[in-house]
Tab-separated table of C-alpha atoms and ligand atoms in Angstrom:
chain	number	residue	atom	x	y	z
A	228	MET	CA	-0.250	-0.081	-0.118
A	229	HIS	CA	1.442	3.335	-0.869
A	230	LEU	CA	-0.259	6.854	-1.264
A	231	LYS	CA	-0.235	7.246	-5.059
A	232	SER	CA	-1.916	10.875	-5.837
A	233	LEU	CA	-3.127	13.581	-4.653
A	234	THR	CA	-5.564	16.070	-6.057
A	235	LEU	CA	-6.315	19.660	-4.033
A	236	LYS	CA	-9.088	21.862	-5.606
A	237	GLY	CA	-9.726	25.482	-3.878
A	238	PHE	CA	-7.638	23.785	-1.066
A	239	LYS	CA	-5.750	27.189	0.341
A	240	SER	CA	-3.088	28.400	-1.682
A	241	PHE	CA	-3.934	25.657	-4.101
A	242	ALA	CA	-6.444	28.061	-6.463
A	243	SER	CA	-6.788	25.425	-9.546
A	244	ALA	CA	-6.833	21.798	-9.683
A	245	THR	CA	-3.212	20.340	-9.100
A	246	THR	CA	-2.778	16.650	-8.435
A	247	LEU	CA	0.695	15.323	-7.313
A	248	ARG	CA	2.180	11.825	-8.009
A	249	LEU	CA	3.376	10.098	-5.466
A	250	GLU	CA	5.775	7.146	-6.382
A	251	PRO	CA	6.293	3.985	-3.241
A	252	GLY	CA	9.241	4.900	-1.976
A	253	ILE	CA	10.280	8.871	-0.255
A	254	THR	CA	8.569	11.694	-2.410
A	255	CYS	CA	10.349	14.858	-0.863
A	256	VAL	CA	8.516	18.682	-1.721
A	257	VAL	CA	10.898	21.178	-2.523
A	258	GLY	CA	9.757	24.983	-2.690
A	259	PRO	CA	10.802	28.527	-1.135
A	260	ASN	CA	9.482	29.822	1.582
A	261	GLY	CA	5.217	30.130	1.328
A	262	SER	CA	5.127	28.307	-2.078
A	263	GLY	CA	3.082	25.551	-0.499
A	264	LYS	CA	5.036	23.242	0.597
A	265	SER	CA	3.695	22.373	4.205
A	266	ASN	CA	0.278	23.535	2.863
A	267	VAL	CA	0.195	19.782	0.521
A	268	VAL	CA	0.473	18.098	3.916
A	269	ASP	CA	-1.988	19.732	5.581
A	270	ALA	CA	-4.276	18.499	2.715
A	271	ILE	CA	-3.322	15.432	3.819
A	272	SER	CA	-3.722	15.646	7.339
A	273	TRP	CA	-7.398	17.687	6.194
A	274	VAL	CA	-8.672	14.750	3.836
A	275	LEU	CA	-7.880	11.912	5.815
A	276	GLY	CA	-10.330	13.746	8.563
A	277	GLU	CA	-9.080	16.537	10.812
A	278	GLN	CA	-10.813	18.297	12.666
A	279	GLY	CA	-9.496	21.321	14.059
A	280	ALA	CA	-8.614	23.592	12.233
A	281	LYS	CA	-5.540	24.771	14.792
A	282	ALA	CA	-3.099	21.200	13.242
A	283	LEU	CA	-3.917	22.432	10.102
A	284	ARG	CA	-2.375	26.402	10.617
A	285	GLY	CA	-5.232	28.183	10.590
A	286	GLY	CA	-7.255	29.911	12.969
A	287	LYS	CA	-11.074	28.700	11.928
A	288	MET	CA	-12.266	25.725	9.231
A	289	GLU	CA	-12.538	28.251	6.635
A	290	ASP	CA	-9.593	28.975	6.199
A	291	VAL	CA	-8.776	26.230	4.392
A	292	ILE	CA	-10.386	27.503	1.373
A	293	PHE	CA	-8.737	29.137	-1.556
A	294	ALA	CA	-8.859	32.449	0.246
A	295	GLY	CA	-8.038	35.159	-3.315
A	296	THR	CA	-5.882	36.763	-3.959
A	297	SER	CA	-4.652	40.331	-6.030
A	298	GLY	CA	-4.715	38.309	-9.186
A	299	ARG	CA	-8.222	36.164	-7.862
A	300	ALA	CA	-11.027	36.151	-6.247
A	301	PRO	CA	-11.742	33.223	-3.595
A	302	LEU	CA	-13.513	29.936	-4.249
A	303	GLY	CA	-16.992	28.713	-2.698
A	304	ARG	CA	-15.114	25.036	-1.237
A	305	ALA	CA	-12.146	23.442	-0.664
A	306	GLU	CA	-11.953	19.590	-2.802
A	307	VAL	CA	-8.883	17.541	-1.816
A	308	THR	CA	-8.785	13.190	-3.436
A	309	LEU	CA	-6.399	11.505	-2.689
A	310	THR	CA	-5.836	8.130	-4.027
A	311	ILE	CA	-4.313	5.133	-2.418
A	312	ASP	CA	-2.614	1.805	-3.759
A	313	ASN	CA	-4.328	-0.851	-2.503
A	314	SER	CA	-3.182	-3.922	-4.995
A	315	ASP	CA	-2.077	-5.679	-1.800
A	316	GLY	CA	-5.380	-5.028	0.079
A	317	ALA	CA	-3.776	-4.017	2.759
A	318	LEU	CA	-7.228	-1.485	3.557
A	319	PRO	CA	-9.868	-4.338	3.820
A	320	ILE	CA	-11.581	-3.062	0.741
A	321	GLU	CA	-12.581	-4.800	-2.790
A	322	TYR	CA	-10.755	-1.955	-4.780
A	323	SER	CA	-7.446	-2.105	-6.054
A	324	GLU	CA	-6.870	1.809	-6.239
A	325	VAL	CA	-8.830	3.842	-2.649
A	326	SER	CA	-9.896	7.370	-3.292
A	327	ILE	CA	-10.777	9.272	-0.149
A	328	THR	CA	-12.209	12.615	-1.531
A	329	ARG	CA	-12.799	15.542	1.062
A	330	ARG	CA	-15.495	18.317	0.349
A	331	MET	CA	-15.917	21.416	2.449
A	332	PHE	CA	-18.033	24.598	1.407
A	333	ARG	CA	-17.548	28.711	2.702
A	334	ASP	CA	-21.000	27.935	4.598
A	335	GLY	CA	-19.489	24.912	6.486
A	336	ALA	CA	-20.919	21.928	4.973
A	337	GLY	CA	-19.183	19.605	3.978
A	338	GLU	CA	-18.777	15.965	2.485
A	339	TYR	CA	-16.428	12.507	2.527
A	340	GLU	CA	-16.547	9.708	-0.370
A	341	ILE	CA	-15.200	7.163	-1.141
A	342	ASN	CA	-14.450	6.079	-4.360
A	343	GLY	CA	-16.531	8.613	-5.497
A	344	SER	CA	-19.642	7.329	-3.492
A	345	ALA	CA	-20.552	9.110	-0.035
A	346	CYS	CA	-19.765	7.904	3.070
A	347	ARG	CA	-19.128	8.843	6.441
A	348	LEU	CA	-16.051	10.062	7.722
A	349	LEU	CA	-16.649	7.185	10.322
A	350	ASP	CA	-16.270	5.138	7.321
A	351	ILE	CA	-13.096	6.552	6.344
A	352	GLN	CA	-11.613	6.236	9.346
A	353	GLU	CA	-13.106	2.125	10.094
A	354	LEU	CA	-11.083	2.063	6.117
A	355	LEU	CA	-7.976	2.871	7.839
A	356	SER	CA	-8.295	2.098	11.280
A	357	ASP	CA	-5.430	-0.866	10.880
A	358	SER	CA	-3.200	1.028	7.712
A	359	GLY	CA	-1.449	2.921	9.534
A	360	ILE	CA	-2.871	5.968	8.549
A	361	GLY	CA	-5.687	8.243	9.854
A	362	ARG	CA	-7.549	9.379	12.761
A	363	GLU	CA	-4.681	10.225	15.050
A	364	MET	CA	-2.259	11.455	12.624
A	365	HIS	CA	0.972	10.475	14.257
A	366	VAL	CA	1.996	9.225	11.010
A	367	ILE	CA	2.159	13.203	9.982
A	368	VAL	CA	5.095	14.205	12.433
A	369	GLY	CA	5.289	17.642	12.582
A	370	GLN	CA	7.860	20.584	13.312
A	371	GLY	CA	7.962	20.034	17.154
A	372	GLN	CA	6.221	17.280	17.250
A	373	LEU	CA	9.565	14.351	17.664
A	374	ASP	CA	10.243	16.855	21.216
A	375	SER	CA	6.759	16.270	22.293
A	376	VAL	CA	7.216	12.545	21.990
A	377	LEU	CA	10.382	12.193	24.299
A	378	GLN	CA	9.104	14.469	26.993
A	379	SER	CA	5.225	13.176	26.905
A	380	ARG	CA	3.841	11.602	30.089
A	381	PRO	CA	4.230	7.678	30.209
A	382	GLU	CA	0.615	7.789	29.372
A	383	ASP	CA	0.591	9.594	26.516
A	384	ARG	CA	3.459	7.754	25.522
A	385	ARG	CA	1.400	4.776	25.885
A	386	ALA	CA	-0.929	5.872	23.609
A	387	TYR	CA	1.111	6.176	20.139
A	388	ILE	CA	2.533	3.114	21.615
A	389	GLU	CA	-1.824	1.287	21.581
A	390	GLU	CA	-2.013	3.805	18.275
A	391	ALA	CA	0.950	1.570	16.358
A	392	ALA	CA	-0.127	-1.814	17.512
A	393	GLY	CA	-3.172	-0.588	16.582
A	394	VAL	CA	-4.886	-1.681	20.034
A	395	LEU	CA	-6.761	2.229	20.310
A	396	LYS	CA	-9.549	1.533	17.972
A	397	HIS	CA	-10.767	-1.540	20.294
A	398	ARG	CA	-10.354	0.655	23.621
A	399	LYS	CA	-12.535	3.444	21.537
A	400	ARG	CA	-14.882	1.417	20.840
A	401	LYS	CA	-14.740	-0.194	24.806
A	402	GLU	CA	-14.419	2.844	26.315
A	403	LYS	CA	-18.422	3.955	23.343
A	404	ALA	CA	-19.900	0.177	24.319
A	405	LEU	CA	-19.150	1.015	28.573
A	406	ARG	CA	-21.127	4.604	27.840
A	407	LYS	CA	-24.602	2.996	26.124
B	222	ATP	P1	8.385	27.712	4.876
B	222	ATP	O1	8.857	27.311	3.327
B	222	ATP	O2	8.429	29.215	4.957
B	222	ATP	O3	7.435	26.529	5.226
B	222	ATP	P2	5.559	26.664	2.591
B	222	ATP	O4	6.026	26.164	1.569
B	222	ATP	O5	5.655	25.573	3.829
B	222	ATP	O6	7.422	27.828	3.149
B	222	ATP	P3	3.106	26.855	2.735
B	222	ATP	O7	2.664	27.185	4.766
B	222	ATP	O8	2.329	25.421	2.594
B	222	ATP	O9	4.472	27.471	2.395
B	222	ATP	O10	1.737	28.537	2.464
B	222	ATP	C1	1.860	29.203	2.846
B	222	ATP	C2	1.323	30.483	1.859
B	222	ATP	O11	0.011	29.480	1.665
B	222	ATP	C3	1.050	31.428	2.478
B	222	ATP	O12	1.486	32.489	1.220
B	222	ATP	C4	0.364	32.071	2.355
B	222	ATP	O13	-0.380	33.169	2.454
B	222	ATP	C5	-0.840	30.377	1.402
B	222	ATP	N1	-2.618	30.150	1.876
B	222	ATP	C6	-2.427	30.110	2.704
B	222	ATP	N2	-3.872	29.244	3.262
B	222	ATP	C7	-4.331	30.294	1.898
B	222	ATP	C8	-4.940	30.604	2.078
B	222	ATP	N3	-6.680	29.532	2.470
B	222	ATP	N4	-6.155	31.032	0.627
B	222	ATP	C9	-5.208	31.807	-0.724
B	222	ATP	N5	-3.759	31.192	0.654
B	222	ATP	C10	-3.292	31.120	1.068
B	223	MG	MG1	6.024	24.593	5.652
């Protein structure tokens, strides 16, 4: 399983539809300051369901929608599609390629799709829960985050390990069941 492509449309500085093709192995994105490198990483967090504006380096969720420049009017919606190569069947779904789309409008309305069919965020989270991507997003290591892992309290560090081991999903399900 590997990330195959990422398409951004109206997401942050990417006003026009832009597709990045990703190969297996390491991909480097290089560019001058402010050219949108971190926005690409934000797009991956966002399409996988990130709900916090701060985690996306904005003040409110609407800040992910292209806000306009001197030469270009603001847009009404942001859309990101992440395509994952699933030819090894790592994701529990009968497709060799899985596209996840998230769309958001200025009024706050949003939608998710798996391979073009509307779904809930929960469906995406379940699909990815054993894959090592998604949910708590510890696969995206931001600047300074390594320090916070090293300096975290033992309980928090345990949560990181449990997530990596795939135990967290079962713990969350158990907690939910006990609340009922
Ligand atoms: P650095 O090398 O400094 O880390 P970077 O390549 O990571 O830079 P980003 O932080 O990804 O750059 O991009 C910042 C740019 O994105 C800024 O110019 C900012 O104005 C623009 N930007 C962010 N949100 C929006 C938005 N909603 N609409 C338009 N432009 C936006
Ligand atoms: Mg950056």
